[in-house]
Structure formats: structure tokens, C-alpha cells
Amino acid sequence: MKATKQQPIGIFDSGIGGTSIWKEIHTLLPLEQTIYLSDSKNAPYGHKSKETILDLSIKNTEFLLGRQCKIIVIACNTATTNAISYLRKNYGVPFIGIEPAIKPASIQTKSNKIGILATKGTLNSSLFEQTSSKINQEVEIIEQIGEGLVELIENGKIDSNEMDTLLNQYLQPMITQNIDCLVLGCTHYPYLIPKIQKITGNSIKIIDSGEAVAKQTKNILAQENLLSTSKSKTRNTFYINKEGTTLKNILRKHMDVIITEKNF
Ligand code: DGL
């Protein structure tokens, strides 16, 4: 059955990081209803096998399709790079994914050195390898796995000494190697931008793909004639399969959200 304009946009992530994408989508498309799935019980995905990431992505997709979503936004680099081609082949709705923005970074760099901070699952994926092989070969990509960062964010420890120690450990070698662009290849990391900037200073540009994902979502909905025309207040429902305090804190400025803790 063809989807209709008033059906919700479905968004999923391994946890609460994809809310950085939800915020961009909600700002650009305020008339849309959204359903967000935070699979925090299974976070982080970054160290899991490709098969497990695929199984979890299928489960998340079916949860959202069971709630009549007209489009699915995979607000997770790890799930996108490991599962989007399978999902596109096997489900009849449009999928929007997020991939590390190394191409824009490779165009903007002057030092020809860019850094990328992402999960192991993203950096080891064949999709990431393909994307990296297509950029200007004079640009060197310095990869760093953000081991432990997702767990700290999920546990509400953005402002902790452990976070400062890890970020210093990951960023200082890139600074020493003279990067001038830093790509955030995980949707949890935009919540670290103020901390990252304190370490990198203003000479390193931080690049993430959140806004581009929101624009792409709008373009595809317009192309499919599925943009909402609703005039009434929208509903934004968040499902989380763990205790939701960190999620509630992250969304505290948004009055138009309903957060449901549910075991799925
Ligand atoms: N937000 C996910 C991403 O963009 C986090 C991955 C994880 O759970 O390790 O990759």
C-alpha cells in the first residue's frame, strides 16, 4: 500500500546519539510527525559484527514500519555503513543513511590532512572503504576509533574526566599530524563539539553530516510527494529500551516530545 503524507518519519540509532539528527530534521521539517527508536540496550553497535549490526538494524526497521513510518532515517553511521544496502533491497520504503563526511572535508582541507573519529564498525566497513577510495588521493585520512565515547555519552558522562582523557588521547596525535578538518563519523559525537573545540582550537574545522541528512530527507519526501501538509501540532515519540534519564536530559528543551521506556 502506498504511504501517505501524514504518516510519521521513522528514525533509529544504536542509542541516543541519533537525536542530533532528529533535531536537524525537526528544525527543517516542523510539520512532520516523528518516531525515534533508541536501541540503547544494545549500544554500542561499533564493536559488533556486521551480521549482528544487520540483525539489529532489521529489528529496528520492522519496529518502525510496524508503526506505519513512511520513510526510515538510519541516524547511525555504523548501521548505515553495514546495513543500508540490505535494507534498501528488502523493504519497500525509502531509506536515508548517514556516512562520515570525508568528501566535503577533502574538498575543504588546505593541509591535505583530515582526521576522522568514528566507530570501528564504520571505519572497517566496505562502504567507508569505497567512499575513501573516491576522494582526492593527495588527501591523507587519519583514522581514529572513538573507543569508549559512545558508552560515556549513553551514561550521561559527557562532562567527565574520563571523557576529557579519552578525547585528548584521540585528538592530540591528529593535531600533531597537522589536520585542518575533523570529520565526526558518529551521530553521538556532535554532543562533544564544545569539548572537542576546546582541545583543537579554531584552526581545525569540525564537519558532521547532520544538516545534510535532514536536507536529503526533505528532498526524498518531496520527490515521493510525501511531505506532511498537517497544520496541527506534531507528535514526536521516542522509544528507548533502557532507563531514559540521559535521553530526557538531551531533549529537555523540547516540549513537543513523548518519551516511552519500553523493552523491545
Ligand atoms: N551513533 C552511532 C553511529 O553513528 C553509534 C555507534 C555505536 O553504537 O557504536 O555510528
PDB file of C-alpha atoms and ligand atoms in Angstrom:
ATOM      1  CA  MET A   1       0.000   0.000   0.000  1.00  0.00           C
ATOM      2  CA  LYS A   2       1.334   3.465  -0.910  1.00  0.00           C
ATOM      3  CA  ALA A   3       2.411   5.550   2.074  1.00  0.00           C
ATOM      4  CA  THR A   4       0.578   8.804   2.824  1.00  0.00           C
ATOM      5  CA  LYS A   5       1.790  12.298   3.721  1.00  0.00           C
ATOM      6  CA  GLN A   6       0.567  12.252   7.306  1.00  0.00           C
ATOM      7  CA  GLN A   7       2.458   9.082   8.288  1.00  0.00           C
ATOM      8  CA  PRO A   8       5.488   9.601  10.549  1.00  0.00           C
ATOM      9  CA  ILE A   9       9.183   9.688   9.733  1.00  0.00           C
ATOM     10  CA  GLY A  10      10.965   6.797  11.472  1.00  0.00           C
ATOM     11  CA  ILE A  11      14.451   7.361  12.840  1.00  0.00           C
ATOM     12  CA  PHE A  12      16.720   4.864  14.589  1.00  0.00           C
ATOM     13  CA  ASP A  13      20.122   4.727  16.204  1.00  0.00           C
ATOM     14  CA  SER A  14      22.017   2.355  18.464  1.00  0.00           C
ATOM     15  CA  GLY A  15      21.235   4.851  21.203  1.00  0.00           C
ATOM     16  CA  ILE A  16      20.598   8.494  21.931  1.00  0.00           C
ATOM     17  CA  GLY A  17      23.218   9.943  19.542  1.00  0.00           C
ATOM     18  CA  GLY A  18      20.826   9.988  16.596  1.00  0.00           C
ATOM     19  CA  THR A  19      18.844  12.670  18.403  1.00  0.00           C
ATOM     20  CA  SER A  20      21.466  15.032  16.926  1.00  0.00           C
ATOM     21  CA  ILE A  21      19.939  14.086  13.549  1.00  0.00           C
ATOM     22  CA  TRP A  22      16.371  14.182  14.872  1.00  0.00           C
ATOM     23  CA  LYS A  23      16.955  17.807  15.969  1.00  0.00           C
ATOM     24  CA  GLU A  24      18.064  18.778  12.446  1.00  0.00           C
ATOM     25  CA  ILE A  25      15.058  17.015  10.902  1.00  0.00           C
ATOM     26  CA  HIS A  26      12.619  18.524  13.380  1.00  0.00           C
ATOM     27  CA  THR A  27      14.016  22.019  12.736  1.00  0.00           C
ATOM     28  CA  LEU A  28      13.847  21.671   8.948  1.00  0.00           C
ATOM     29  CA  LEU A  29      10.534  19.783   8.836  1.00  0.00           C
ATOM     30  CA  PRO A  30       8.481  21.014  11.816  1.00  0.00           C
ATOM     31  CA  LEU A  31       5.196  19.745  10.350  1.00  0.00           C
ATOM     32  CA  GLU A  32       6.333  16.134  10.305  1.00  0.00           C
ATOM     33  CA  GLN A  33       5.470  13.562  12.946  1.00  0.00           C
ATOM     34  CA  THR A  34       8.469  11.524  14.021  1.00  0.00           C
ATOM     35  CA  ILE A  35       9.092   8.242  15.789  1.00  0.00           C
ATOM     36  CA  TYR A  36      12.601   7.744  17.163  1.00  0.00           C
ATOM     37  CA  LEU A  37      13.945   4.391  18.292  1.00  0.00           C
ATOM     38  CA  SER A  38      16.928   4.376  20.658  1.00  0.00           C
ATOM     39  CA  ASP A  39      18.321   0.850  20.912  1.00  0.00           C
ATOM     40  CA  SER A  40      20.361   1.814  23.987  1.00  0.00           C
ATOM     41  CA  LYS A  41      20.107  -1.699  25.433  1.00  0.00           C
ATOM     42  CA  ASN A  42      22.331  -2.884  22.569  1.00  0.00           C
ATOM     43  CA  ALA A  43      24.633   0.157  22.341  1.00  0.00           C
ATOM     44  CA  PRO A  44      27.339   0.427  21.275  1.00  0.00           C
ATOM     45  CA  TYR A  45      26.996  -1.167  17.841  1.00  0.00           C
ATOM     46  CA  GLY A  46      30.514  -0.090  16.898  1.00  0.00           C
ATOM     47  CA  HIS A  47      32.251  -3.259  18.105  1.00  0.00           C
ATOM     48  CA  LYS A  48      29.642  -5.755  16.981  1.00  0.00           C
ATOM     49  CA  SER A  49      29.986  -7.981  13.927  1.00  0.00           C
ATOM     50  CA  LYS A  50      28.470  -6.938  10.602  1.00  0.00           C
ATOM     51  CA  GLU A  51      25.886  -9.744  10.986  1.00  0.00           C
ATOM     52  CA  THR A  52      24.780  -8.523  14.417  1.00  0.00           C
ATOM     53  CA  ILE A  53      24.578  -4.904  13.238  1.00  0.00           C
ATOM     54  CA  LEU A  54      22.457  -6.082  10.306  1.00  0.00           C
ATOM     55  CA  ASP A  55      20.137  -8.137  12.562  1.00  0.00           C
ATOM     56  CA  LEU A  56      19.645  -5.186  14.922  1.00  0.00           C
ATOM     57  CA  SER A  57      19.033  -2.828  12.003  1.00  0.00           C
ATOM     58  CA  ILE A  58      16.378  -5.200  10.611  1.00  0.00           C
ATOM     59  CA  LYS A  59      14.703  -5.386  14.023  1.00  0.00           C
ATOM     60  CA  ASN A  60      14.720  -1.575  14.332  1.00  0.00           C
ATOM     61  CA  THR A  61      13.343  -1.144  10.810  1.00  0.00           C
ATOM     62  CA  GLU A  62      10.490  -3.588  11.466  1.00  0.00           C
ATOM     63  CA  PHE A  63       9.630  -1.836  14.732  1.00  0.00           C
ATOM     64  CA  LEU A  64       9.285   1.477  12.857  1.00  0.00           C
ATOM     65  CA  LEU A  65       7.438   0.006   9.886  1.00  0.00           C
ATOM     66  CA  GLY A  66       5.034  -1.617  12.370  1.00  0.00           C
ATOM     67  CA  ARG A  67       4.247   1.953  13.424  1.00  0.00           C
ATOM     68  CA  GLN A  68       3.456   2.999   9.846  1.00  0.00           C
ATOM     69  CA  CYS A  69       6.564   5.076   9.108  1.00  0.00           C
ATOM     70  CA  LYS A  70       6.670   6.384   5.542  1.00  0.00           C
ATOM     71  CA  ILE A  71      10.463   6.719   5.412  1.00  0.00           C
ATOM     72  CA  ILE A  72      13.299   5.463   7.609  1.00  0.00           C
ATOM     73  CA  VAL A  73      16.276   7.588   8.585  1.00  0.00           C
ATOM     74  CA  ILE A  74      19.182   5.493   9.827  1.00  0.00           C
ATOM     75  CA  ALA A  75      20.658   8.051  12.221  1.00  0.00           C
ATOM     76  CA  CYS A  76      23.718   5.908  12.821  1.00  0.00           C
ATOM     77  CA  ASN A  77      26.882   5.739  10.726  1.00  0.00           C
ATOM     78  CA  THR A  78      27.638   2.217  11.931  1.00  0.00           C
ATOM     79  CA  ALA A  79      24.217   0.853  10.954  1.00  0.00           C
ATOM     80  CA  THR A  80      24.213   2.755   7.647  1.00  0.00           C
ATOM     81  CA  THR A  81      27.621   1.572   6.532  1.00  0.00           C
ATOM     82  CA  ASN A  82      26.827  -2.047   7.445  1.00  0.00           C
ATOM     83  CA  ALA A  83      23.144  -2.453   6.663  1.00  0.00           C
ATOM     84  CA  ILE A  84      21.661   0.164   4.326  1.00  0.00           C
ATOM     85  CA  SER A  85      22.119  -1.739   1.079  1.00  0.00           C
ATOM     86  CA  TYR A  86      20.373  -4.820   2.534  1.00  0.00           C
ATOM     87  CA  LEU A  87      17.518  -2.718   3.948  1.00  0.00           C
ATOM     88  CA  ARG A  88      17.009  -0.875   0.661  1.00  0.00           C
ATOM     89  CA  LYS A  89      16.801  -4.151  -1.220  1.00  0.00           C
ATOM     90  CA  ASN A  90      14.394  -5.801   1.202  1.00  0.00           C
ATOM     91  CA  TYR A  91      11.909  -3.152   2.358  1.00  0.00           C
ATOM     92  CA  GLY A  92       9.614  -1.030   0.238  1.00  0.00           C
ATOM     93  CA  VAL A  93      10.169   2.387   1.864  1.00  0.00           C
ATOM     94  CA  PRO A  94      12.872   4.970   1.174  1.00  0.00           C
ATOM     95  CA  PHE A  95      15.907   4.831   3.486  1.00  0.00           C
ATOM     96  CA  ILE A  96      18.125   7.807   4.287  1.00  0.00           C
ATOM     97  CA  GLY A  97      21.502   6.987   5.785  1.00  0.00           C
ATOM     98  CA  ILE A  98      24.406   8.867   7.282  1.00  0.00           C
ATOM     99  CA  GLU A  99      28.017   8.403   6.318  1.00  0.00           C
ATOM    100  CA  PRO A 100      31.118  10.251   7.526  1.00  0.00           C
ATOM    101  CA  ALA A 101      31.532  13.491   5.547  1.00  0.00           C
ATOM    102  CA  ILE A 102      35.042  12.791   4.288  1.00  0.00           C
ATOM    103  CA  LYS A 103      34.267  14.034   0.786  1.00  0.00           C
ATOM    104  CA  PRO A 104      33.333  17.590   1.878  1.00  0.00           C
ATOM    105  CA  ALA A 105      36.331  17.562   4.226  1.00  0.00           C
ATOM    106  CA  SER A 106      38.653  16.511   1.392  1.00  0.00           C
ATOM    107  CA  ILE A 107      37.442  19.495  -0.637  1.00  0.00           C
ATOM    108  CA  GLN A 108      37.850  21.977   2.210  1.00  0.00           C
ATOM    109  CA  THR A 109      41.248  20.914   3.548  1.00  0.00           C
ATOM    110  CA  LYS A 110      44.255  23.141   2.864  1.00  0.00           C
ATOM    111  CA  SER A 111      46.803  20.988   4.667  1.00  0.00           C
ATOM    112  CA  ASN A 112      45.643  17.899   2.727  1.00  0.00           C
ATOM    113  CA  LYS A 113      45.238  16.103   6.025  1.00  0.00           C
ATOM    114  CA  ILE A 114      41.879  15.295   7.504  1.00  0.00           C
ATOM    115  CA  GLY A 115      41.054  13.423  10.674  1.00  0.00           C
ATOM    116  CA  ILE A 116      38.095  11.156  11.213  1.00  0.00           C
ATOM    117  CA  LEU A 117      36.739   9.998  14.530  1.00  0.00           C
ATOM    118  CA  ALA A 118      34.270   7.109  14.177  1.00  0.00           C
ATOM    119  CA  THR A 119      33.459   3.634  15.433  1.00  0.00           C
ATOM    120  CA  LYS A 120      35.392   0.527  14.490  1.00  0.00           C
ATOM    121  CA  GLY A 121      32.306  -0.791  12.653  1.00  0.00           C
ATOM    122  CA  THR A 122      32.167   2.306  10.443  1.00  0.00           C
ATOM    123  CA  LEU A 123      35.895   2.555   9.744  1.00  0.00           C
ATOM    124  CA  ASN A 124      36.128  -1.161   8.866  1.00  0.00           C
ATOM    125  CA  SER A 125      33.058  -1.219   6.620  1.00  0.00           C
ATOM    126  CA  SER A 126      33.365  -1.743   2.890  1.00  0.00           C
ATOM    127  CA  LEU A 127      31.114   1.270   2.253  1.00  0.00           C
ATOM    128  CA  PHE A 128      33.579   3.509   4.104  1.00  0.00           C
ATOM    129  CA  GLU A 129      36.457   1.971   2.176  1.00  0.00           C
ATOM    130  CA  GLN A 130      34.660   2.652  -1.105  1.00  0.00           C
ATOM    131  CA  THR A 131      33.924   6.270  -0.152  1.00  0.00           C
ATOM    132  CA  SER A 132      37.544   6.844   0.964  1.00  0.00           C
ATOM    133  CA  SER A 133      38.906   5.440  -2.279  1.00  0.00           C
ATOM    134  CA  LYS A 134      36.911   8.022  -4.262  1.00  0.00           C
ATOM    135  CA  ILE A 135      38.346  11.163  -2.657  1.00  0.00           C
ATOM    136  CA  ASN A 136      41.350  13.118  -3.923  1.00  0.00           C
ATOM    137  CA  GLN A 137      44.266  10.751  -3.369  1.00  0.00           C
ATOM    138  CA  GLU A 138      46.540  13.619  -2.293  1.00  0.00           C
ATOM    139  CA  VAL A 139      44.441  13.958   0.847  1.00  0.00           C
ATOM    140  CA  GLU A 140      45.603  11.836   3.743  1.00  0.00           C
ATOM    141  CA  ILE A 141      42.889  10.498   6.057  1.00  0.00           C
ATOM    142  CA  ILE A 142      43.938   9.931   9.639  1.00  0.00           C
ATOM    143  CA  GLU A 143      41.509   7.475  11.202  1.00  0.00           C
ATOM    144  CA  GLN A 144      40.817   7.164  14.899  1.00  0.00           C
ATOM    145  CA  ILE A 145      38.379   4.778  16.565  1.00  0.00           C
ATOM    146  CA  GLY A 146      36.421   6.606  19.273  1.00  0.00           C
ATOM    147  CA  GLU A 147      36.607   3.679  21.674  1.00  0.00           C
ATOM    148  CA  GLY A 148      34.524   4.280  24.805  1.00  0.00           C
ATOM    149  CA  LEU A 149      32.978   7.615  23.758  1.00  0.00           C
ATOM    150  CA  VAL A 150      29.509   6.249  22.938  1.00  0.00           C
ATOM    151  CA  GLU A 151      29.295   4.423  26.287  1.00  0.00           C
ATOM    152  CA  LEU A 152      30.157   7.594  28.219  1.00  0.00           C
ATOM    153  CA  ILE A 153      27.560   9.634  26.295  1.00  0.00           C
ATOM    154  CA  GLU A 154      24.895   6.956  26.796  1.00  0.00           C
ATOM    155  CA  ASN A 155      25.629   7.017  30.526  1.00  0.00           C
ATOM    156  CA  GLY A 156      25.299  10.788  30.799  1.00  0.00           C
ATOM    157  CA  LYS A 157      29.057  11.319  31.289  1.00  0.00           C
ATOM    158  CA  ILE A 158      29.779  13.959  28.668  1.00  0.00           C
ATOM    159  CA  ASP A 159      31.241  16.255  31.296  1.00  0.00           C
ATOM    160  CA  SER A 160      33.534  13.795  32.997  1.00  0.00           C
ATOM    161  CA  ASN A 161      37.286  13.459  33.484  1.00  0.00           C
ATOM    162  CA  GLU A 162      37.154  10.126  31.624  1.00  0.00           C
ATOM    163  CA  MET A 163      35.722  11.898  28.586  1.00  0.00           C
ATOM    164  CA  ASP A 164      38.410  14.611  28.694  1.00  0.00           C
ATOM    165  CA  THR A 165      41.149  11.984  28.945  1.00  0.00           C
ATOM    166  CA  LEU A 166      39.834   9.957  26.001  1.00  0.00           C
ATOM    167  CA  LEU A 167      39.292  12.980  23.767  1.00  0.00           C
ATOM    168  CA  ASN A 168      42.804  14.255  24.447  1.00  0.00           C
ATOM    169  CA  GLN A 169      44.220  10.830  23.739  1.00  0.00           C
ATOM    170  CA  TYR A 170      42.384  10.607  20.388  1.00  0.00           C
ATOM    171  CA  LEU A 171      42.765  14.165  19.171  1.00  0.00           C
ATOM    172  CA  GLN A 172      46.311  15.162  20.124  1.00  0.00           C
ATOM    173  CA  PRO A 173      48.006  12.805  17.600  1.00  0.00           C
ATOM    174  CA  MET A 174      45.805  14.210  14.812  1.00  0.00           C
ATOM    175  CA  ILE A 175      46.650  17.780  15.818  1.00  0.00           C
ATOM    176  CA  THR A 176      50.354  16.890  15.809  1.00  0.00           C
ATOM    177  CA  GLN A 177      49.918  15.492  12.290  1.00  0.00           C
ATOM    178  CA  ASN A 178      48.536  18.861  11.169  1.00  0.00           C
ATOM    179  CA  ILE A 179      44.934  18.022  10.249  1.00  0.00           C
ATOM    180  CA  ASP A 180      42.787  21.072   9.488  1.00  0.00           C
ATOM    181  CA  CYS A 181      39.416  19.270   9.235  1.00  0.00           C
ATOM    182  CA  LEU A 182      37.958  16.792  11.682  1.00  0.00           C
ATOM    183  CA  VAL A 183      35.077  14.627  10.496  1.00  0.00           C
ATOM    184  CA  LEU A 184      32.680  13.392  13.157  1.00  0.00           C
ATOM    185  CA  GLY A 185      31.718   9.949  11.896  1.00  0.00           C
ATOM    186  CA  CYS A 186      29.273   9.002  14.633  1.00  0.00           C
ATOM    187  CA  THR A 187      25.975  10.677  15.448  1.00  0.00           C
ATOM    188  CA  HIS A 188      26.764  10.667  19.160  1.00  0.00           C
ATOM    189  CA  TYR A 189      29.789  12.927  18.682  1.00  0.00           C
ATOM    190  CA  PRO A 190      28.080  16.276  17.894  1.00  0.00           C
ATOM    191  CA  TYR A 191      27.311  16.347  21.639  1.00  0.00           C
ATOM    192  CA  LEU A 192      31.075  16.536  22.190  1.00  0.00           C
ATOM    193  CA  ILE A 193      31.700  19.538  19.915  1.00  0.00           C
ATOM    194  CA  PRO A 194      32.282  22.121  22.709  1.00  0.00           C
ATOM    195  CA  LYS A 195      34.803  19.761  24.340  1.00  0.00           C
ATOM    196  CA  ILE A 196      36.475  18.914  21.041  1.00  0.00           C
ATOM    197  CA  GLN A 197      36.790  22.604  20.187  1.00  0.00           C
ATOM    198  CA  LYS A 198      38.481  23.291  23.500  1.00  0.00           C
ATOM    199  CA  ILE A 199      41.180  20.808  22.531  1.00  0.00           C
ATOM    200  CA  THR A 200      41.514  21.594  18.815  1.00  0.00           C
ATOM    201  CA  GLY A 201      41.064  25.381  18.941  1.00  0.00           C
ATOM    202  CA  ASN A 202      39.673  27.320  15.989  1.00  0.00           C
ATOM    203  CA  SER A 203      42.169  26.259  13.368  1.00  0.00           C
ATOM    204  CA  ILE A 204      40.527  22.852  12.870  1.00  0.00           C
ATOM    205  CA  LYS A 205      37.135  22.751  11.198  1.00  0.00           C
ATOM    206  CA  ILE A 206      34.670  20.242  12.611  1.00  0.00           C
ATOM    207  CA  ILE A 207      32.488  18.623   9.968  1.00  0.00           C
ATOM    208  CA  ASP A 208      29.443  16.460  10.513  1.00  0.00           C
ATOM    209  CA  SER A 209      26.617  15.343   8.267  1.00  0.00           C
ATOM    210  CA  GLY A 210      23.504  16.080  10.361  1.00  0.00           C
ATOM    211  CA  GLU A 211      22.193  19.016   8.342  1.00  0.00           C
ATOM    212  CA  ALA A 212      22.842  17.228   5.049  1.00  0.00           C
ATOM    213  CA  VAL A 213      20.807  14.240   6.257  1.00  0.00           C
ATOM    214  CA  ALA A 214      17.858  16.477   7.128  1.00  0.00           C
ATOM    215  CA  LYS A 215      18.012  18.147   3.684  1.00  0.00           C
ATOM    216  CA  GLN A 216      18.201  14.786   1.958  1.00  0.00           C
ATOM    217  CA  THR A 217      15.182  13.566   3.964  1.00  0.00           C
ATOM    218  CA  LYS A 218      13.235  16.621   2.814  1.00  0.00           C
ATOM    219  CA  ASN A 219      14.283  16.132  -0.823  1.00  0.00           C
ATOM    220  CA  ILE A 220      13.265  12.481  -0.897  1.00  0.00           C
ATOM    221  CA  LEU A 221       9.917  13.175   0.787  1.00  0.00           C
ATOM    222  CA  ALA A 222       9.247  15.951  -1.747  1.00  0.00           C
ATOM    223  CA  GLN A 223      10.240  13.702  -4.624  1.00  0.00           C
ATOM    224  CA  GLU A 224       7.889  10.951  -3.372  1.00  0.00           C
ATOM    225  CA  ASN A 225       5.121  13.506  -2.735  1.00  0.00           C
ATOM    226  CA  LEU A 226       5.140  12.547   0.949  1.00  0.00           C
ATOM    227  CA  LEU A 227       5.838  15.869   2.697  1.00  0.00           C
ATOM    228  CA  SER A 228       3.358  16.432   5.520  1.00  0.00           C
ATOM    229  CA  THR A 229       0.739  19.105   4.966  1.00  0.00           C
ATOM    230  CA  SER A 230      -0.529  18.929   8.554  1.00  0.00           C
ATOM    231  CA  LYS A 231      -1.413  22.229  10.238  1.00  0.00           C
ATOM    232  CA  SER A 232      -1.863  20.799  13.699  1.00  0.00           C
ATOM    233  CA  LYS A 233       0.843  20.306  16.336  1.00  0.00           C
ATOM    234  CA  THR A 234       3.035  17.315  15.551  1.00  0.00           C
ATOM    235  CA  ARG A 235       3.716  14.331  17.754  1.00  0.00           C
ATOM    236  CA  ASN A 236       7.298  13.249  18.321  1.00  0.00           C
ATOM    237  CA  THR A 237       7.542   9.900  20.042  1.00  0.00           C
ATOM    238  CA  PHE A 238      10.771   8.451  21.407  1.00  0.00           C
ATOM    239  CA  TYR A 239      11.100   4.786  22.331  1.00  0.00           C
ATOM    240  CA  ILE A 240      14.053   3.702  24.419  1.00  0.00           C
ATOM    241  CA  ASN A 241      14.717   0.165  25.680  1.00  0.00           C
ATOM    242  CA  LYS A 242      16.693   1.245  28.743  1.00  0.00           C
ATOM    243  CA  GLU A 243      16.235   3.732  31.540  1.00  0.00           C
ATOM    244  CA  GLY A 244      15.775   7.092  29.770  1.00  0.00           C
ATOM    245  CA  THR A 245      17.326   9.773  32.016  1.00  0.00           C
ATOM    246  CA  THR A 246      20.099  10.748  29.595  1.00  0.00           C
ATOM    247  CA  LEU A 247      17.638  10.917  26.708  1.00  0.00           C
ATOM    248  CA  LYS A 248      15.297  13.112  28.771  1.00  0.00           C
ATOM    249  CA  ASN A 249      18.188  15.468  29.584  1.00  0.00           C
ATOM    250  CA  ILE A 250      19.212  15.735  25.955  1.00  0.00           C
ATOM    251  CA  LEU A 251      15.638  16.561  24.921  1.00  0.00           C
ATOM    252  CA  ARG A 252      14.733  18.751  27.893  1.00  0.00           C
ATOM    253  CA  LYS A 253      14.365  21.902  25.761  1.00  0.00           C
ATOM    254  CA  HIS A 254      11.795  20.218  23.519  1.00  0.00           C
ATOM    255  CA  MET A 255       8.281  20.421  24.887  1.00  0.00           C
ATOM    256  CA  ASP A 256       6.718  18.527  21.984  1.00  0.00           C
ATOM    257  CA  VAL A 257       8.192  15.073  22.695  1.00  0.00           C
ATOM    258  CA  ILE A 258       6.845  11.973  24.390  1.00  0.00           C
ATOM    259  CA  ILE A 259       9.455   9.561  25.766  1.00  0.00           C
ATOM    260  CA  THR A 260       8.467   5.947  26.331  1.00  0.00           C
ATOM    261  CA  GLU A 261      10.718   3.446  28.076  1.00  0.00           C
ATOM    262  CA  LYS A 262       9.835   0.054  26.655  1.00  0.00           C
ATOM    263  CA  ASN A 263      11.512  -3.315  26.449  1.00  0.00           C
ATOM    264  CA  PHE A 264      11.850  -4.188  22.769  1.00  0.00           C
TER     265      PHE A 264
HETATM  266  N1  DGL B   1      25.518   6.738  16.716  1.00  0.00           N
HETATM  267  C1  DGL B   1      26.222   5.567  16.221  1.00  0.00           C
HETATM  268  C2  DGL B   1      26.982   5.934  14.953  1.00  0.00           C
HETATM  269  O1  DGL B   1      26.685   6.938  14.328  1.00  0.00           O
HETATM  270  C3  DGL B   1      26.968   4.994  17.367  1.00  0.00           C
HETATM  271  C4  DGL B   1      27.603   3.699  17.094  1.00  0.00           C
HETATM  272  C5  DGL B   1      27.712   2.755  18.243  1.00  0.00           C
HETATM  273  O2  DGL B   1      26.688   2.423  18.822  1.00  0.00           O
HETATM  274  O3  DGL B   1      28.835   2.311  18.470  1.00  0.00           O
HETATM  275  O4  DGL B   1      27.860   5.233  14.499  1.00  0.00           O
END
